[in-house]
């Protein structure tokens, strides 16, 4: 089974569920799907460098435009020859628009680093927790139809994000996959406000697309833009978002003759997916079912779930037919003393390194079936040693635990792809 699309092809459709195995083909290489996309906010994952990341078979890395705008800025990255050269990564990169962060950080602490590396959904949670902190202060100066003007949390410098500035920045970065500028749909606000916000997000996404198509033509290069579906937990609005953004006037279902884009080429599922897993699954099931109606039968379109990538949620994504999702989950988990084990079995769980019982585990690596440099070979590090490094807050602990957790996610995804190919999932 294959499709004629040069950007995305489906290699196998499971006979058991909607799960599928495919390939996203970019100028910097192939991304096998389903796949997990770790978040390297500032052009790096916390604790490991990009060369190590590539050796762990991380095929797609997520970076945040908002943070890269604040430092080092678009010009510095452009002068370096693009983001891949600047951060010394040969493989594909996806960047977001900056919209989510700028809206998430509307009234959050101004201390540098407080929110770095956190997923958008975690940001909402943190923002809620920080409401009463004395140093809370709005960084957003103005929101208009044009875009958002805000102050850098780092040095107070005035910055502007519009659909055009965001897409131009992502073009200059040379990102393989670009996310259009969107508005974070507020929660717990009147329906009229939600509807207005959705309409504006759609207008911003279409302006982003226009800018992307013009820049692609000028540079004669093929970067790929996904649309971002919004609508929160309201299924009517979700439907409206899909009707608007998957309209053939703005969505590219088939290859163009000149190879240059003429529409959105993938689907990112964004916005609030509710406050618990049940709500999230209701929205996702509705979305995936409706997408089947909207996408012509002989066409294949890659989809990406924005900002969710914990093991429990991902287990439920597989049968829906998800292709990629991003999260800071394995890196955050590692920093907090939790290590992923059992990925090779297809059913990963976590092991806490915090317990003193770990001290007795001198002869045991974290996972005997893991092929990461921490667990494998005669010099494998023991659980006891990792426990010691964690307790002493050694930076080396962050490096070793992050290498292991990220590799576990990659092993899990490979196992999942094999099981889908065998129609076991
Ligand atoms: Zn390992």
Short mmCIF file of C-alpha atoms and ligand atoms in Angstrom, two decimals:
data_model
loop_
_atom_site.label_atom_id
_atom_site.label_comp_id
_atom_site.label_asym_id
_atom_site.label_seq_id
_atom_site.Cartn_x
_atom_site.Cartn_y
_atom_site.Cartn_z
CA UNK A 1 0.00 0.00 0.00
CA UNK A 2 1.37 3.39 -0.92
CA UNK A 3 0.22 6.85 -1.95
CA UNK A 4 1.41 9.22 -4.64
CA UNK A 5 2.20 12.00 -2.17
CA UNK A 6 5.91 12.83 -2.14
CA UNK A 7 5.80 14.38 1.34
CA UNK A 8 3.97 11.56 3.12
CA UNK A 9 3.40 7.95 2.27
CA UNK A 10 1.54 5.24 4.11
CA UNK A 11 3.43 1.94 3.95
CA UNK A 12 0.99 -0.19 5.90
CA UNK A 13 -2.54 0.23 7.18
CA UNK A 14 -3.33 -2.09 10.10
CA UNK A 15 -6.12 -4.58 9.56
CA UNK A 16 -6.91 -4.38 13.27
CA UNK A 17 -7.35 -0.64 13.86
CA UNK A 18 -6.79 2.73 12.22
CA UNK A 19 -3.11 2.54 13.15
CA UNK A 20 -0.76 2.97 10.22
CA UNK A 21 2.95 2.97 9.42
CA UNK A 22 4.23 5.70 7.15
CA UNK A 23 7.08 8.01 6.21
CA UNK A 24 7.27 11.80 6.17
CA UNK A 25 9.89 12.82 3.63
CA UNK A 26 11.69 16.14 4.17
CA UNK A 27 14.81 17.81 2.79
CA UNK A 28 16.70 16.78 5.94
CA UNK A 29 15.62 13.16 5.93
CA UNK A 30 12.82 10.70 6.55
CA UNK A 31 10.65 10.52 9.66
CA UNK A 32 9.18 7.08 10.21
CA UNK A 33 5.67 7.18 11.66
CA UNK A 34 4.18 6.75 14.19
CA UNK A 35 6.91 8.63 15.98
CA UNK A 36 7.57 10.65 19.11
CA UNK A 37 9.02 14.17 18.79
CA UNK A 38 11.02 15.44 21.78
CA UNK A 39 11.01 19.16 22.52
CA UNK A 40 14.27 21.11 22.33
CA UNK A 41 12.93 24.53 23.27
CA UNK A 42 16.11 26.54 22.78
CA UNK A 43 17.55 24.33 20.06
CA UNK A 44 18.58 21.62 22.51
CA UNK A 45 16.94 19.08 24.78
CA UNK A 46 17.74 19.78 28.41
CA UNK A 47 20.85 17.79 29.34
CA UNK A 48 21.94 16.27 26.00
CA UNK A 49 23.55 17.71 22.90
CA UNK A 50 22.23 17.37 19.35
CA UNK A 51 24.88 14.90 18.17
CA UNK A 52 23.90 12.51 20.96
CA UNK A 53 20.27 13.09 20.06
CA UNK A 54 20.87 11.95 16.49
CA UNK A 55 22.70 8.84 17.70
CA UNK A 56 19.55 7.93 19.66
CA UNK A 57 17.61 7.93 16.34
CA UNK A 58 15.52 11.01 17.12
CA UNK A 59 14.17 11.61 13.63
CA UNK A 60 12.25 14.84 14.29
CA UNK A 61 12.95 17.49 16.93
CA UNK A 62 10.56 20.22 18.03
CA UNK A 63 11.85 23.76 18.70
CA UNK A 64 10.01 26.84 19.90
CA UNK A 65 10.01 29.95 17.72
CA UNK A 66 9.00 32.12 20.69
CA UNK A 67 12.12 31.19 22.68
CA UNK A 68 14.42 31.40 19.66
CA UNK A 69 13.10 34.89 18.87
CA UNK A 70 13.93 36.01 22.39
CA UNK A 71 17.42 34.57 22.09
CA UNK A 72 19.48 34.47 19.86
CA UNK A 73 16.95 36.13 17.50
CA UNK A 74 16.12 35.45 13.85
CA UNK A 75 19.09 37.39 12.41
CA UNK A 76 21.68 35.43 14.37
CA UNK A 77 20.18 32.11 13.21
CA UNK A 78 19.95 33.36 9.63
CA UNK A 79 23.61 34.47 9.73
CA UNK A 80 24.59 31.02 10.97
CA UNK A 81 22.98 29.55 7.84
CA UNK A 82 19.73 28.41 9.43
CA UNK A 83 18.68 26.53 12.52
CA UNK A 84 20.09 23.15 11.45
CA UNK A 85 23.58 24.65 11.03
CA UNK A 86 23.29 26.84 14.12
CA UNK A 87 22.44 23.92 16.41
CA UNK A 88 24.45 21.35 14.42
CA UNK A 89 21.56 19.02 13.67
CA UNK A 90 21.43 17.24 10.31
CA UNK A 91 17.96 15.75 10.75
CA UNK A 92 14.46 17.25 10.44
CA UNK A 93 13.16 20.00 12.72
CA UNK A 94 9.60 21.21 13.33
CA UNK A 95 9.03 24.65 14.82
CA UNK A 96 5.86 26.11 16.27
CA UNK A 97 4.58 29.62 15.55
CA UNK A 98 5.24 31.18 18.95
CA UNK A 99 1.53 31.89 19.27
CA UNK A 100 0.91 29.35 21.97
CA UNK A 101 3.73 30.56 24.22
CA UNK A 102 2.96 34.23 23.83
CA UNK A 103 -0.65 33.66 24.87
CA UNK A 104 0.22 31.15 27.58
CA UNK A 105 2.67 33.59 29.10
CA UNK A 106 0.28 36.53 29.15
CA UNK A 107 0.37 36.78 32.93
CA UNK A 108 3.18 34.63 34.15
CA UNK A 109 6.36 35.19 36.13
CA UNK A 110 9.08 37.14 34.40
CA UNK A 111 11.96 35.16 35.87
CA UNK A 112 14.08 33.68 33.12
CA UNK A 113 13.85 29.97 32.71
CA UNK A 114 10.71 29.42 34.75
CA UNK A 115 8.77 28.05 31.81
CA UNK A 116 11.52 27.01 29.46
CA UNK A 117 11.18 23.51 28.13
CA UNK A 118 7.66 23.00 29.34
CA UNK A 119 4.98 21.77 26.97
CA UNK A 120 2.13 24.14 26.12
CA UNK A 121 -0.26 22.08 28.22
CA UNK A 122 2.13 22.17 31.17
CA UNK A 123 2.40 25.93 30.66
CA UNK A 124 -1.35 26.31 31.16
CA UNK A 125 -1.09 24.30 34.35
CA UNK A 126 1.87 26.34 35.60
CA UNK A 127 0.16 29.56 34.68
CA UNK A 128 -2.78 28.53 36.85
CA UNK A 129 -0.44 27.79 39.75
CA UNK A 130 1.37 31.10 39.42
CA UNK A 131 -1.69 33.35 39.43
CA UNK A 132 -1.10 34.56 42.95
CA UNK A 133 2.62 35.10 42.75
CA UNK A 134 3.67 38.66 43.44
CA UNK A 135 5.88 38.93 40.36
CA UNK A 136 3.12 37.97 37.93
CA UNK A 137 2.94 40.59 35.26
CA UNK A 138 1.55 40.65 31.76
CA UNK A 139 4.18 40.52 29.04
CA UNK A 140 1.63 41.06 26.29
CA UNK A 141 1.32 44.72 25.37
CA UNK A 142 -1.32 44.50 22.67
CA UNK A 143 -3.39 41.93 20.77
CA UNK A 144 -5.00 43.11 17.55
CA UNK A 145 -6.16 41.68 14.25
CA UNK A 146 -2.60 42.20 13.04
CA UNK A 147 -0.95 40.08 15.75
CA UNK A 148 0.60 40.35 19.20
CA UNK A 149 3.10 42.84 20.65
CA UNK A 150 4.87 41.58 23.76
CA UNK A 151 7.92 42.15 25.93
CA UNK A 152 10.80 39.70 26.11
CA UNK A 153 10.82 37.94 29.49
CA UNK A 154 14.59 38.09 29.25
CA UNK A 155 15.39 41.77 28.73
CA UNK A 156 12.06 43.58 28.33
CA UNK A 157 12.67 44.27 24.64
CA UNK A 158 9.50 44.90 22.63
CA UNK A 159 8.82 42.13 20.10
CA UNK A 160 6.05 41.56 17.61
CA UNK A 161 4.53 38.32 16.43
CA UNK A 162 2.16 38.34 13.50
CA UNK A 163 1.35 35.55 11.05
CA UNK A 164 3.91 37.09 8.69
CA UNK A 165 6.75 37.61 11.21
CA UNK A 166 6.27 34.10 12.61
CA UNK A 167 6.30 32.39 9.21
CA UNK A 168 9.20 34.53 7.95
CA UNK A 169 11.19 33.53 11.06
CA UNK A 170 10.43 29.84 10.52
CA UNK A 171 11.46 30.16 6.86
CA UNK A 172 14.74 31.79 7.88
CA UNK A 173 15.28 29.00 10.42
CA UNK A 174 14.83 26.54 7.54
CA UNK A 175 12.40 24.44 9.60
CA UNK A 176 11.27 21.33 7.75
CA UNK A 177 7.76 21.58 9.18
CA UNK A 178 6.22 24.98 9.93
CA UNK A 179 3.25 25.73 12.17
CA UNK A 180 1.06 28.74 11.25
CA UNK A 181 0.43 31.53 13.74
CA UNK A 182 -2.58 30.74 15.90
CA UNK A 183 -4.33 32.10 18.95
CA UNK A 184 -4.60 30.13 22.17
CA UNK A 185 -8.33 29.60 22.54
CA UNK A 186 -9.23 30.82 26.04
CA UNK A 187 -11.07 28.47 28.38
CA UNK A 188 -13.99 29.35 30.64
CA UNK A 189 -15.02 32.36 28.54
CA UNK A 190 -18.38 33.02 26.86
CA UNK A 191 -19.15 31.11 23.70
CA UNK A 192 -19.14 34.31 21.63
CA UNK A 193 -15.55 35.01 22.68
CA UNK A 194 -14.52 31.45 21.82
CA UNK A 195 -16.16 31.72 18.41
CA UNK A 196 -14.47 35.07 17.72
CA UNK A 197 -11.11 33.62 18.75
CA UNK A 198 -11.59 30.63 16.44
CA UNK A 199 -12.45 32.90 13.52
CA UNK A 200 -9.36 35.01 14.17
CA UNK A 201 -7.15 31.93 14.44
CA UNK A 202 -8.42 30.78 11.05
CA UNK A 203 -7.73 34.21 9.53
CA UNK A 204 -4.23 34.15 11.03
CA UNK A 205 -3.58 30.63 9.74
CA UNK A 206 -4.66 31.61 6.22
CA UNK A 207 -2.44 34.70 6.34
CA UNK A 208 0.40 32.44 7.52
CA UNK A 209 -0.22 30.13 4.58
CA UNK A 210 -0.23 33.02 2.09
CA UNK A 211 3.13 34.21 3.45
CA UNK A 212 4.53 30.65 3.39
CA UNK A 213 3.50 30.13 -0.24
CA UNK A 214 5.03 33.46 -1.34
CA UNK A 215 8.31 32.78 0.47
CA UNK A 216 8.47 29.22 -0.91
CA UNK A 217 8.11 30.59 -4.44
CA UNK A 218 10.78 33.26 -3.88
CA UNK A 219 13.35 30.81 -2.48
CA UNK A 220 12.26 27.86 -4.60
CA UNK A 221 12.51 25.55 -1.61
CA UNK A 222 10.05 23.13 -0.13
CA UNK A 223 9.30 23.51 3.54
CA UNK A 224 5.97 22.11 4.70
CA UNK A 225 3.22 23.89 6.63
CA UNK A 226 0.63 22.07 8.74
CA UNK A 227 -2.68 23.71 9.63
CA UNK A 228 -3.61 23.75 13.33
CA UNK A 229 -7.10 22.54 14.22
CA UNK A 230 -8.77 24.42 17.06
CA UNK A 231 -12.19 24.50 18.69
CA UNK A 232 -11.39 23.33 22.23
CA UNK A 233 -13.71 20.61 23.50
CA UNK A 234 -16.69 21.91 21.52
CA UNK A 235 -17.25 19.38 18.74
CA UNK A 236 -19.22 21.80 16.54
CA UNK A 237 -16.29 24.22 16.62
CA UNK A 238 -13.84 21.38 15.96
CA UNK A 239 -15.92 20.49 12.89
CA UNK A 240 -15.96 24.12 11.80
CA UNK A 241 -12.18 24.29 12.14
CA UNK A 242 -11.74 21.18 9.96
CA UNK A 243 -14.26 22.46 7.38
CA UNK A 244 -12.36 25.76 7.13
CA UNK A 245 -8.78 24.50 7.09
CA UNK A 246 -9.26 21.35 5.03
CA UNK A 247 -11.08 23.16 2.29
CA UNK A 248 -9.42 22.37 -1.08
CA UNK A 249 -8.87 26.11 -1.55
CA UNK A 250 -6.21 26.08 1.18
CA UNK A 251 -5.32 22.40 1.70
CA UNK A 252 -2.96 20.58 -0.64
CA UNK A 253 -4.10 16.96 -0.90
CA UNK A 254 -1.99 16.04 -3.91
CA UNK A 255 1.50 16.86 -5.22
CA UNK A 256 1.91 19.96 -7.32
CA UNK A 257 3.57 19.83 -10.73
CA UNK A 258 6.45 22.16 -9.82
CA UNK A 259 6.98 20.48 -6.45
CA UNK A 260 6.34 23.73 -4.59
CA UNK A 261 3.58 23.87 -1.97
CA UNK A 262 0.18 25.32 -2.76
CA UNK A 263 -1.56 24.68 0.57
CA UNK A 264 -1.33 23.13 4.04
CA UNK A 265 0.30 19.71 3.77
CA UNK A 266 -0.39 18.24 7.19
CA UNK A 267 -2.72 18.52 10.16
CA UNK A 268 -1.74 19.53 13.68
CA UNK A 269 -4.33 19.00 16.39
CA UNK A 270 -4.06 21.93 18.79
CA UNK A 271 -6.08 23.88 21.31
CA UNK A 272 -7.49 22.56 24.55
CA UNK A 273 -8.40 18.89 24.53
CA UNK A 274 -10.15 19.04 27.89
CA UNK A 275 -9.13 18.53 31.47
CA UNK A 276 -8.95 14.74 31.58
CA UNK A 277 -8.04 11.80 29.35
CA UNK A 278 -11.69 10.89 28.70
CA UNK A 279 -12.47 14.36 27.32
CA UNK A 280 -9.26 14.32 25.29
CA UNK A 281 -10.17 10.97 23.73
CA UNK A 282 -13.69 12.14 22.89
CA UNK A 283 -12.30 15.15 21.01
CA UNK A 284 -9.60 13.09 19.29
CA UNK A 285 -11.98 10.28 18.23
CA UNK A 286 -14.38 12.85 16.80
CA UNK A 287 -11.51 14.63 15.02
CA UNK A 288 -9.99 11.49 13.47
CA UNK A 289 -13.41 10.22 12.35
CA UNK A 290 -14.30 13.52 10.73
CA UNK A 291 -10.88 13.78 9.10
CA UNK A 292 -11.61 10.51 7.34
CA UNK A 293 -14.64 12.16 5.74
CA UNK A 294 -12.74 15.31 4.80
CA UNK A 295 -9.64 13.72 3.26
CA UNK A 296 -10.19 12.25 -0.24
CA UNK A 297 -9.91 8.45 -0.16
CA UNK A 298 -6.86 8.21 -2.38
CA UNK A 299 -4.94 10.86 -0.41
CA UNK A 300 -2.79 10.51 2.70
CA UNK A 301 -2.15 13.41 5.06
CA UNK A 302 0.19 13.32 8.07
CA UNK A 303 -1.25 14.35 11.44
CA UNK A 304 0.47 15.62 14.58
CA UNK A 305 -0.92 15.94 18.11
CA UNK A 306 0.55 19.10 19.64
CA UNK A 307 1.96 19.02 23.16
CA UNK A 308 0.87 15.58 24.38
CA UNK A 309 3.31 12.69 24.61
CA UNK A 310 3.01 10.88 27.92
CA UNK A 311 2.98 7.08 27.76
CA UNK A 312 -0.63 6.60 28.91
CA UNK A 313 -2.04 9.09 26.40
CA UNK A 314 0.11 7.80 23.57
CA UNK A 315 -1.11 4.24 24.14
CA UNK A 316 -4.59 5.49 23.27
CA UNK A 317 -3.40 7.49 20.24
CA UNK A 318 -2.06 4.43 18.41
CA UNK A 319 -5.37 2.85 17.38
CA UNK A 320 -6.69 6.26 16.28
CA UNK A 321 -4.01 6.46 13.60
CA UNK A 322 -1.74 9.18 14.98
CA UNK A 323 1.46 9.87 13.03
CA UNK A 324 3.50 12.12 15.35
CA UNK A 325 3.16 13.93 18.69
CA UNK A 326 5.55 16.15 20.65
CA UNK A 327 6.22 16.61 24.32
CA UNK A 328 8.92 17.42 26.86
CA UNK A 329 7.62 14.34 28.72
CA UNK A 330 10.67 12.00 28.69
CA UNK A 331 13.08 14.80 29.55
CA UNK A 332 10.91 16.23 32.34
CA UNK A 333 10.27 12.72 33.68
CA UNK A 334 14.03 12.09 33.82
CA UNK A 335 14.74 15.34 35.64
CA UNK A 336 12.18 14.39 38.27
CA UNK A 337 13.77 11.01 38.94
CA UNK A 338 11.57 8.74 36.82
CA UNK A 339 13.04 6.41 34.25
CA UNK A 340 11.15 4.67 31.45
CA UNK A 341 11.55 0.87 31.32
CA UNK A 342 10.18 -1.93 29.16
CA UNK A 343 9.85 -0.03 25.87
CA UNK A 344 11.16 -3.00 23.87
CA UNK A 345 8.26 -5.13 25.16
CA UNK A 346 5.83 -2.61 23.69
CA UNK A 347 4.38 -1.79 27.10
CA UNK A 348 6.61 0.80 28.81
CA UNK A 349 6.23 1.85 32.44
CA UNK A 350 8.31 4.05 34.75
CA UNK A 351 10.76 3.29 37.53
CA UNK A 352 11.53 5.78 40.29
CA UNK A 353 15.21 6.35 40.96
CA UNK A 354 14.42 8.24 44.16
CA UNK A 355 13.98 5.27 46.49
CA UNK A 356 16.93 4.22 48.65
CA UNK A 357 16.22 0.63 47.56
CA UNK A 358 17.95 1.66 44.31
CA UNK A 359 21.21 1.84 46.27
CA UNK A 360 21.43 -1.95 46.38
CA UNK A 361 21.20 -2.29 42.61
CA UNK A 362 24.91 -2.36 41.78
CA UNK A 363 24.79 -5.03 39.12
CA UNK A 364 21.71 -3.80 37.32
CA UNK A 365 21.43 -1.24 34.56
CA UNK A 366 18.14 0.65 34.28
CA UNK A 367 16.79 -1.73 31.64
CA UNK A 368 18.65 -4.82 30.42
CA UNK A 369 16.77 -4.69 27.09
CA UNK A 370 17.74 -1.02 26.42
CA UNK A 371 20.48 -0.38 23.85
CA UNK A 372 21.24 3.20 24.98
CA UNK A 373 24.87 4.05 25.97
CA UNK A 374 23.81 4.27 29.64
CA UNK A 375 22.38 0.74 29.82
CA UNK A 376 24.37 -1.27 27.33
CA UNK A 377 27.84 -2.82 27.17
CA UNK A 378 30.19 -4.03 29.92
CA UNK A 379 30.48 -0.47 31.29
CA UNK A 380 26.72 0.07 31.74
CA UNK A 381 25.90 2.45 34.60
CA UNK A 382 24.12 0.86 37.55
CA UNK A 383 20.80 1.95 39.03
CA UNK A 384 22.64 2.50 42.33
CA UNK A 385 25.03 5.00 40.72
CA UNK A 386 22.19 6.89 38.98
CA UNK A 387 20.34 7.06 42.30
CA UNK A 388 23.47 8.54 43.89
CA UNK A 389 23.88 11.14 41.10
CA UNK A 390 20.18 12.07 41.40
CA UNK A 391 20.39 12.48 45.18
CA UNK A 392 23.49 14.68 44.85
CA UNK A 393 21.84 16.80 42.10
CA UNK A 394 24.73 16.13 39.73
CA UNK A 395 24.19 17.51 36.18
CA UNK A 396 25.55 14.17 34.91
CA UNK A 397 22.38 12.54 36.23
CA UNK A 398 20.26 14.75 33.93
CA UNK A 399 22.40 13.80 30.94
CA UNK A 400 22.36 10.05 31.59
CA UNK A 401 18.68 9.82 32.53
CA UNK A 402 17.61 11.94 29.56
CA UNK A 403 19.66 9.88 27.09
CA UNK A 404 18.01 6.74 28.45
CA UNK A 405 14.43 8.08 28.53
CA UNK A 406 14.60 9.55 25.03
CA UNK A 407 16.05 6.30 23.65
CA UNK A 408 13.27 4.33 25.39
CA UNK A 409 10.67 6.45 23.56
CA UNK A 410 12.42 5.73 20.25
CA UNK A 411 12.62 1.98 21.00
CA UNK A 412 8.93 2.00 21.90
CA UNK A 413 7.96 3.72 18.66
CA UNK A 414 10.00 1.24 16.63
CA UNK A 415 8.29 -1.64 18.42
CA UNK A 416 4.90 -0.03 17.74
CA UNK A 417 5.68 0.33 14.03
CA UNK A 418 6.66 -3.36 13.84
CA UNK A 419 3.49 -4.42 15.63
CA UNK A 420 1.30 -2.33 13.33
CA UNK A 421 3.05 -3.88 10.30
CA UNK A 422 2.12 -7.31 11.73
CA UNK A 423 -1.50 -6.16 12.26
CA UNK A 424 -1.12 -6.74 16.01
CA UNK A 425 -2.26 -3.19 16.85
ZN1 LIG B 1 18.88 2.87 28.48
#
